[in-house]
Short mmCIF file of N, CA, C and O in Angstrom, two decimals:
data_model
loop_
_atom_site.label_atom_id
_atom_site.label_comp_id
_atom_site.label_asym_id
_atom_site.label_seq_id
_atom_site.Cartn_x
_atom_site.Cartn_y
_atom_site.Cartn_z
N UNK F 1 -105.34 5.19 17.78
CA UNK F 1 -106.06 4.88 19.01
C UNK F 1 -106.62 6.14 19.65
O UNK F 1 -107.23 6.06 20.69
N UNK F 2 -106.37 7.30 19.07
CA UNK F 2 -106.93 8.53 19.60
C UNK F 2 -106.07 9.26 20.60
O UNK F 2 -106.50 10.26 21.16
N UNK F 3 -104.87 8.78 20.85
CA UNK F 3 -103.98 9.47 21.78
C UNK F 3 -103.53 10.79 21.15
O UNK F 3 -103.14 10.83 20.00
N UNK F 4 -103.58 11.85 21.92
CA UNK F 4 -103.24 13.16 21.38
C UNK F 4 -102.03 13.80 22.05
O UNK F 4 -101.42 14.68 21.48
N UNK F 5 -101.67 13.37 23.22
CA UNK F 5 -100.55 13.98 23.94
C UNK F 5 -99.44 12.96 24.12
O UNK F 5 -99.32 12.31 25.15
N UNK F 6 -98.62 12.82 23.09
CA UNK F 6 -97.49 11.91 23.14
C UNK F 6 -96.20 12.72 23.20
O UNK F 6 -96.09 13.76 22.55
N UNK F 7 -95.24 12.24 23.96
CA UNK F 7 -93.93 12.89 24.02
C UNK F 7 -92.89 11.84 23.65
O UNK F 7 -92.93 10.72 24.16
N UNK F 8 -91.98 12.22 22.79
CA UNK F 8 -90.91 11.33 22.36
C UNK F 8 -89.57 11.93 22.78
O UNK F 8 -89.39 13.14 22.74
N UNK F 9 -88.64 11.06 23.18
CA UNK F 9 -87.34 11.50 23.62
C UNK F 9 -86.27 10.71 22.88
O UNK F 9 -86.48 9.55 22.53
N UNK F 10 -85.12 11.33 22.66
CA UNK F 10 -84.03 10.69 21.94
C UNK F 10 -83.26 9.68 22.79
O UNK F 10 -82.60 8.80 22.25
N UNK F 11 -83.32 9.83 24.10
CA UNK F 11 -82.62 8.90 24.98
C UNK F 11 -83.29 8.85 26.35
O UNK F 11 -84.15 9.67 26.67
N UNK F 12 -82.90 7.86 27.13
CA UNK F 12 -83.50 7.66 28.44
C UNK F 12 -83.26 8.80 29.42
O UNK F 12 -84.11 9.09 30.26
N UNK F 13 -82.11 9.44 29.31
CA UNK F 13 -81.82 10.54 30.22
C UNK F 13 -82.77 11.72 29.99
O UNK F 13 -83.23 12.34 30.95
N UNK F 14 -83.08 12.01 28.74
CA UNK F 14 -84.03 13.08 28.44
C UNK F 14 -85.40 12.77 29.03
O UNK F 14 -86.06 13.64 29.59
N UNK F 15 -85.83 11.52 28.91
CA UNK F 15 -87.12 11.11 29.47
C UNK F 15 -87.11 11.25 30.99
O UNK F 15 -88.06 11.79 31.58
N UNK F 16 -86.04 10.79 31.64
CA UNK F 16 -85.95 10.89 33.10
C UNK F 16 -85.94 12.35 33.54
O UNK F 16 -86.63 12.71 34.50
N UNK F 17 -85.18 13.18 32.86
CA UNK F 17 -85.13 14.60 33.21
C UNK F 17 -86.52 15.24 33.12
O UNK F 17 -86.93 15.99 34.00
N UNK F 18 -87.24 14.91 32.06
CA UNK F 18 -88.60 15.44 31.89
C UNK F 18 -89.50 14.97 33.04
O UNK F 18 -90.23 15.77 33.63
N UNK F 19 -89.46 13.69 33.35
CA UNK F 19 -90.33 13.15 34.40
C UNK F 19 -89.97 13.73 35.78
O UNK F 19 -90.87 14.05 36.57
N UNK F 20 -88.69 13.85 36.07
CA UNK F 20 -88.28 14.41 37.37
C UNK F 20 -88.72 15.87 37.50
O UNK F 20 -89.21 16.27 38.55
N UNK F 21 -88.56 16.62 36.42
CA UNK F 21 -88.99 18.01 36.43
C UNK F 21 -90.50 18.11 36.63
O UNK F 21 -90.98 18.92 37.42
N UNK F 22 -91.22 17.26 35.96
CA UNK F 22 -92.68 17.23 36.10
C UNK F 22 -93.09 16.87 37.53
O UNK F 22 -93.98 17.51 38.11
N UNK F 23 -92.43 15.89 38.12
CA UNK F 23 -92.74 15.50 39.50
C UNK F 23 -92.41 16.62 40.47
O UNK F 23 -93.15 16.86 41.43
N UNK F 24 -91.31 17.33 40.23
CA UNK F 24 -90.93 18.46 41.10
C UNK F 24 -91.96 19.58 41.01
O UNK F 24 -92.29 20.21 42.02
N UNK F 25 -92.46 19.84 39.81
CA UNK F 25 -93.41 20.95 39.62
C UNK F 25 -94.83 20.59 40.06
O UNK F 25 -95.51 21.41 40.65
N UNK F 26 -95.27 19.37 39.80
CA UNK F 26 -96.67 19.02 40.01
C UNK F 26 -96.92 18.04 41.15
O UNK F 26 -98.06 17.82 41.51
N UNK F 27 -95.88 17.43 41.67
CA UNK F 27 -96.07 16.44 42.72
C UNK F 27 -96.93 15.28 42.22
O UNK F 27 -96.78 14.84 41.09
N UNK F 28 -97.84 14.83 43.06
CA UNK F 28 -98.71 13.70 42.69
C UNK F 28 -99.58 14.00 41.49
O UNK F 28 -100.07 13.09 40.83
N UNK F 29 -99.79 15.27 41.18
CA UNK F 29 -100.62 15.65 40.04
C UNK F 29 -99.86 15.49 38.71
O UNK F 29 -100.40 15.83 37.66
N UNK F 30 -98.64 14.93 38.74
CA UNK F 30 -97.91 14.70 37.49
C UNK F 30 -98.70 13.80 36.56
O UNK F 30 -98.55 13.86 35.34
N UNK F 31 -99.61 12.99 37.13
CA UNK F 31 -100.41 12.09 36.29
C UNK F 31 -101.42 12.85 35.43
O UNK F 31 -102.02 12.24 34.55
N UNK F 32 -101.60 14.13 35.67
CA UNK F 32 -102.41 14.94 34.76
C UNK F 32 -101.73 15.04 33.40
O UNK F 32 -102.39 15.24 32.38
N UNK F 33 -100.41 14.93 33.38
CA UNK F 33 -99.61 15.07 32.16
C UNK F 33 -99.15 13.73 31.60
O UNK F 33 -99.02 13.58 30.39
N UNK F 34 -98.83 12.77 32.47
CA UNK F 34 -98.27 11.49 32.03
C UNK F 34 -99.02 10.36 32.72
O UNK F 34 -99.12 10.33 33.94
N UNK F 35 -99.53 9.42 31.93
CA UNK F 35 -100.22 8.28 32.50
C UNK F 35 -99.49 6.96 32.28
O UNK F 35 -99.80 5.95 32.92
N UNK F 36 -98.50 6.95 31.39
CA UNK F 36 -97.80 5.72 31.05
C UNK F 36 -96.44 6.05 30.44
O UNK F 36 -96.32 6.99 29.66
N UNK F 37 -95.44 5.25 30.78
CA UNK F 37 -94.11 5.37 30.18
C UNK F 37 -93.85 4.09 29.39
O UNK F 37 -93.94 2.99 29.94
N UNK F 38 -93.56 4.25 28.11
CA UNK F 38 -93.16 3.13 27.25
C UNK F 38 -91.71 3.38 26.88
O UNK F 38 -91.38 4.42 26.32
N UNK F 39 -90.85 2.42 27.19
CA UNK F 39 -89.42 2.58 26.94
C UNK F 39 -88.84 1.35 26.26
O UNK F 39 -89.35 0.24 26.42
N UNK F 40 -87.80 1.56 25.51
CA UNK F 40 -87.04 0.47 24.92
C UNK F 40 -85.95 0.06 25.90
O UNK F 40 -85.52 0.86 26.73
N UNK F 41 -85.50 -1.17 25.81
CA UNK F 41 -84.42 -1.62 26.70
C UNK F 41 -83.11 -0.91 26.34
O UNK F 41 -82.40 -0.43 27.20
N UNK F 42 -82.81 -0.87 25.05
CA UNK F 42 -81.54 -0.29 24.61
C UNK F 42 -81.75 1.13 24.11
O UNK F 42 -82.43 1.35 23.11
N UNK F 43 -81.18 2.08 24.84
CA UNK F 43 -81.24 3.49 24.47
C UNK F 43 -79.92 4.14 24.83
O UNK F 43 -79.23 3.68 25.74
N UNK F 44 -79.57 5.23 24.14
CA UNK F 44 -78.36 5.95 24.53
C UNK F 44 -78.55 6.66 25.88
O UNK F 44 -79.67 6.90 26.30
N UNK F 45 -77.45 6.99 26.50
CA UNK F 45 -77.39 7.76 27.75
C UNK F 45 -77.90 6.99 28.97
O UNK F 45 -77.26 6.98 29.99
N UNK F 46 -79.07 6.38 28.86
CA UNK F 46 -79.67 5.70 30.02
C UNK F 46 -80.56 4.59 29.46
O UNK F 46 -81.53 4.87 28.75
N UNK F 47 -80.23 3.34 29.74
CA UNK F 47 -81.01 2.25 29.16
C UNK F 47 -82.37 2.10 29.85
O UNK F 47 -82.62 2.70 30.90
N UNK F 48 -83.24 1.33 29.25
CA UNK F 48 -84.61 1.18 29.75
C UNK F 48 -84.70 0.59 31.14
O UNK F 48 -85.57 0.96 31.93
N UNK F 49 -83.81 -0.35 31.46
CA UNK F 49 -83.82 -0.94 32.80
C UNK F 49 -83.47 0.11 33.86
O UNK F 49 -84.12 0.19 34.90
N UNK F 50 -82.45 0.90 33.58
CA UNK F 50 -82.03 1.92 34.54
C UNK F 50 -83.08 3.00 34.66
O UNK F 50 -83.39 3.46 35.77
N UNK F 51 -83.66 3.41 33.54
CA UNK F 51 -84.74 4.40 33.57
C UNK F 51 -85.89 3.90 34.43
O UNK F 51 -86.39 4.61 35.31
N UNK F 52 -86.30 2.67 34.21
CA UNK F 52 -87.40 2.09 35.00
C UNK F 52 -87.06 2.03 36.48
O UNK F 52 -87.88 2.38 37.33
N UNK F 53 -85.84 1.61 36.80
CA UNK F 53 -85.42 1.53 38.20
C UNK F 53 -85.48 2.90 38.87
O UNK F 53 -86.00 3.05 39.97
N UNK F 54 -84.98 3.92 38.18
CA UNK F 54 -84.99 5.28 38.74
C UNK F 54 -86.41 5.80 38.92
O UNK F 54 -86.70 6.47 39.91
N UNK F 55 -87.29 5.50 37.99
CA UNK F 55 -88.69 5.91 38.12
C UNK F 55 -89.33 5.21 39.31
O UNK F 55 -90.01 5.83 40.13
N UNK F 56 -89.11 3.91 39.44
CA UNK F 56 -89.75 3.14 40.52
C UNK F 56 -89.15 3.43 41.89
O UNK F 56 -89.79 3.18 42.91
N UNK F 57 -87.94 3.97 41.95
CA UNK F 57 -87.34 4.36 43.23
C UNK F 57 -87.75 5.76 43.66
O UNK F 57 -87.53 6.13 44.81
N UNK F 58 -88.32 6.53 42.78
CA UNK F 58 -88.71 7.92 43.07
C UNK F 58 -90.02 7.92 43.87
O UNK F 58 -90.97 7.22 43.53
N UNK F 59 -90.08 8.71 44.92
CA UNK F 59 -91.24 8.71 45.81
C UNK F 59 -92.54 9.11 45.13
O UNK F 59 -93.62 8.67 45.53
N UNK F 60 -92.50 9.94 44.11
CA UNK F 60 -93.71 10.38 43.40
C UNK F 60 -93.91 9.57 42.13
O UNK F 60 -95.01 9.07 41.87
N UNK F 61 -92.87 9.40 41.35
CA UNK F 61 -92.99 8.75 40.04
C UNK F 61 -93.26 7.26 40.12
O UNK F 61 -93.69 6.65 39.13
N UNK F 62 -93.03 6.63 41.26
CA UNK F 62 -93.20 5.18 41.37
C UNK F 62 -94.61 4.71 41.00
O UNK F 62 -94.80 3.55 40.68
N UNK F 63 -95.58 5.62 41.00
CA UNK F 63 -96.95 5.26 40.63
C UNK F 63 -97.15 5.12 39.12
O UNK F 63 -98.16 4.62 38.68
N UNK F 64 -96.16 5.57 38.35
CA UNK F 64 -96.29 5.58 36.90
C UNK F 64 -96.11 4.17 36.33
O UNK F 64 -95.09 3.53 36.54
N UNK F 65 -97.11 3.67 35.59
CA UNK F 65 -96.94 2.36 34.93
C UNK F 65 -95.88 2.46 33.85
O UNK F 65 -95.78 3.46 33.14
N UNK F 66 -95.07 1.40 33.73
CA UNK F 66 -93.98 1.36 32.76
C UNK F 66 -94.10 0.09 31.91
O UNK F 66 -94.30 -1.00 32.46
N UNK F 67 -93.93 0.24 30.61
CA UNK F 67 -93.84 -0.89 29.69
C UNK F 67 -92.45 -0.82 29.07
O UNK F 67 -92.06 0.21 28.50
N UNK F 68 -91.71 -1.93 29.17
CA UNK F 68 -90.38 -1.99 28.57
C UNK F 68 -90.46 -2.90 27.34
O UNK F 68 -90.91 -4.05 27.44
N UNK F 69 -90.02 -2.37 26.20
CA UNK F 69 -90.02 -3.14 24.96
C UNK F 69 -88.63 -3.70 24.68
O UNK F 69 -87.63 -3.01 24.85
N UNK F 70 -88.59 -4.93 24.24
CA UNK F 70 -87.35 -5.56 23.82
C UNK F 70 -87.54 -6.00 22.38
O UNK F 70 -88.34 -6.88 22.10
N UNK F 71 -86.82 -5.37 21.51
CA UNK F 71 -87.00 -5.69 20.08
C UNK F 71 -86.16 -6.86 19.66
O UNK F 71 -85.10 -7.08 19.98
#
């Protein structure tokens, strides 16, 4: 599909840590780096539901669209 900037994480906690760090550094401009979060429901460390809840509760990250996959 032509996407060139993809980031993959081994678990939900790694993804959340990355997003929180990005929001702290860039504020609302975090969308220059991330436009969409795709997560699985079942992941180690932090499941997809909890990851989504934490993103949507964050004052900056709440603008990030999230897709949750259930296999």
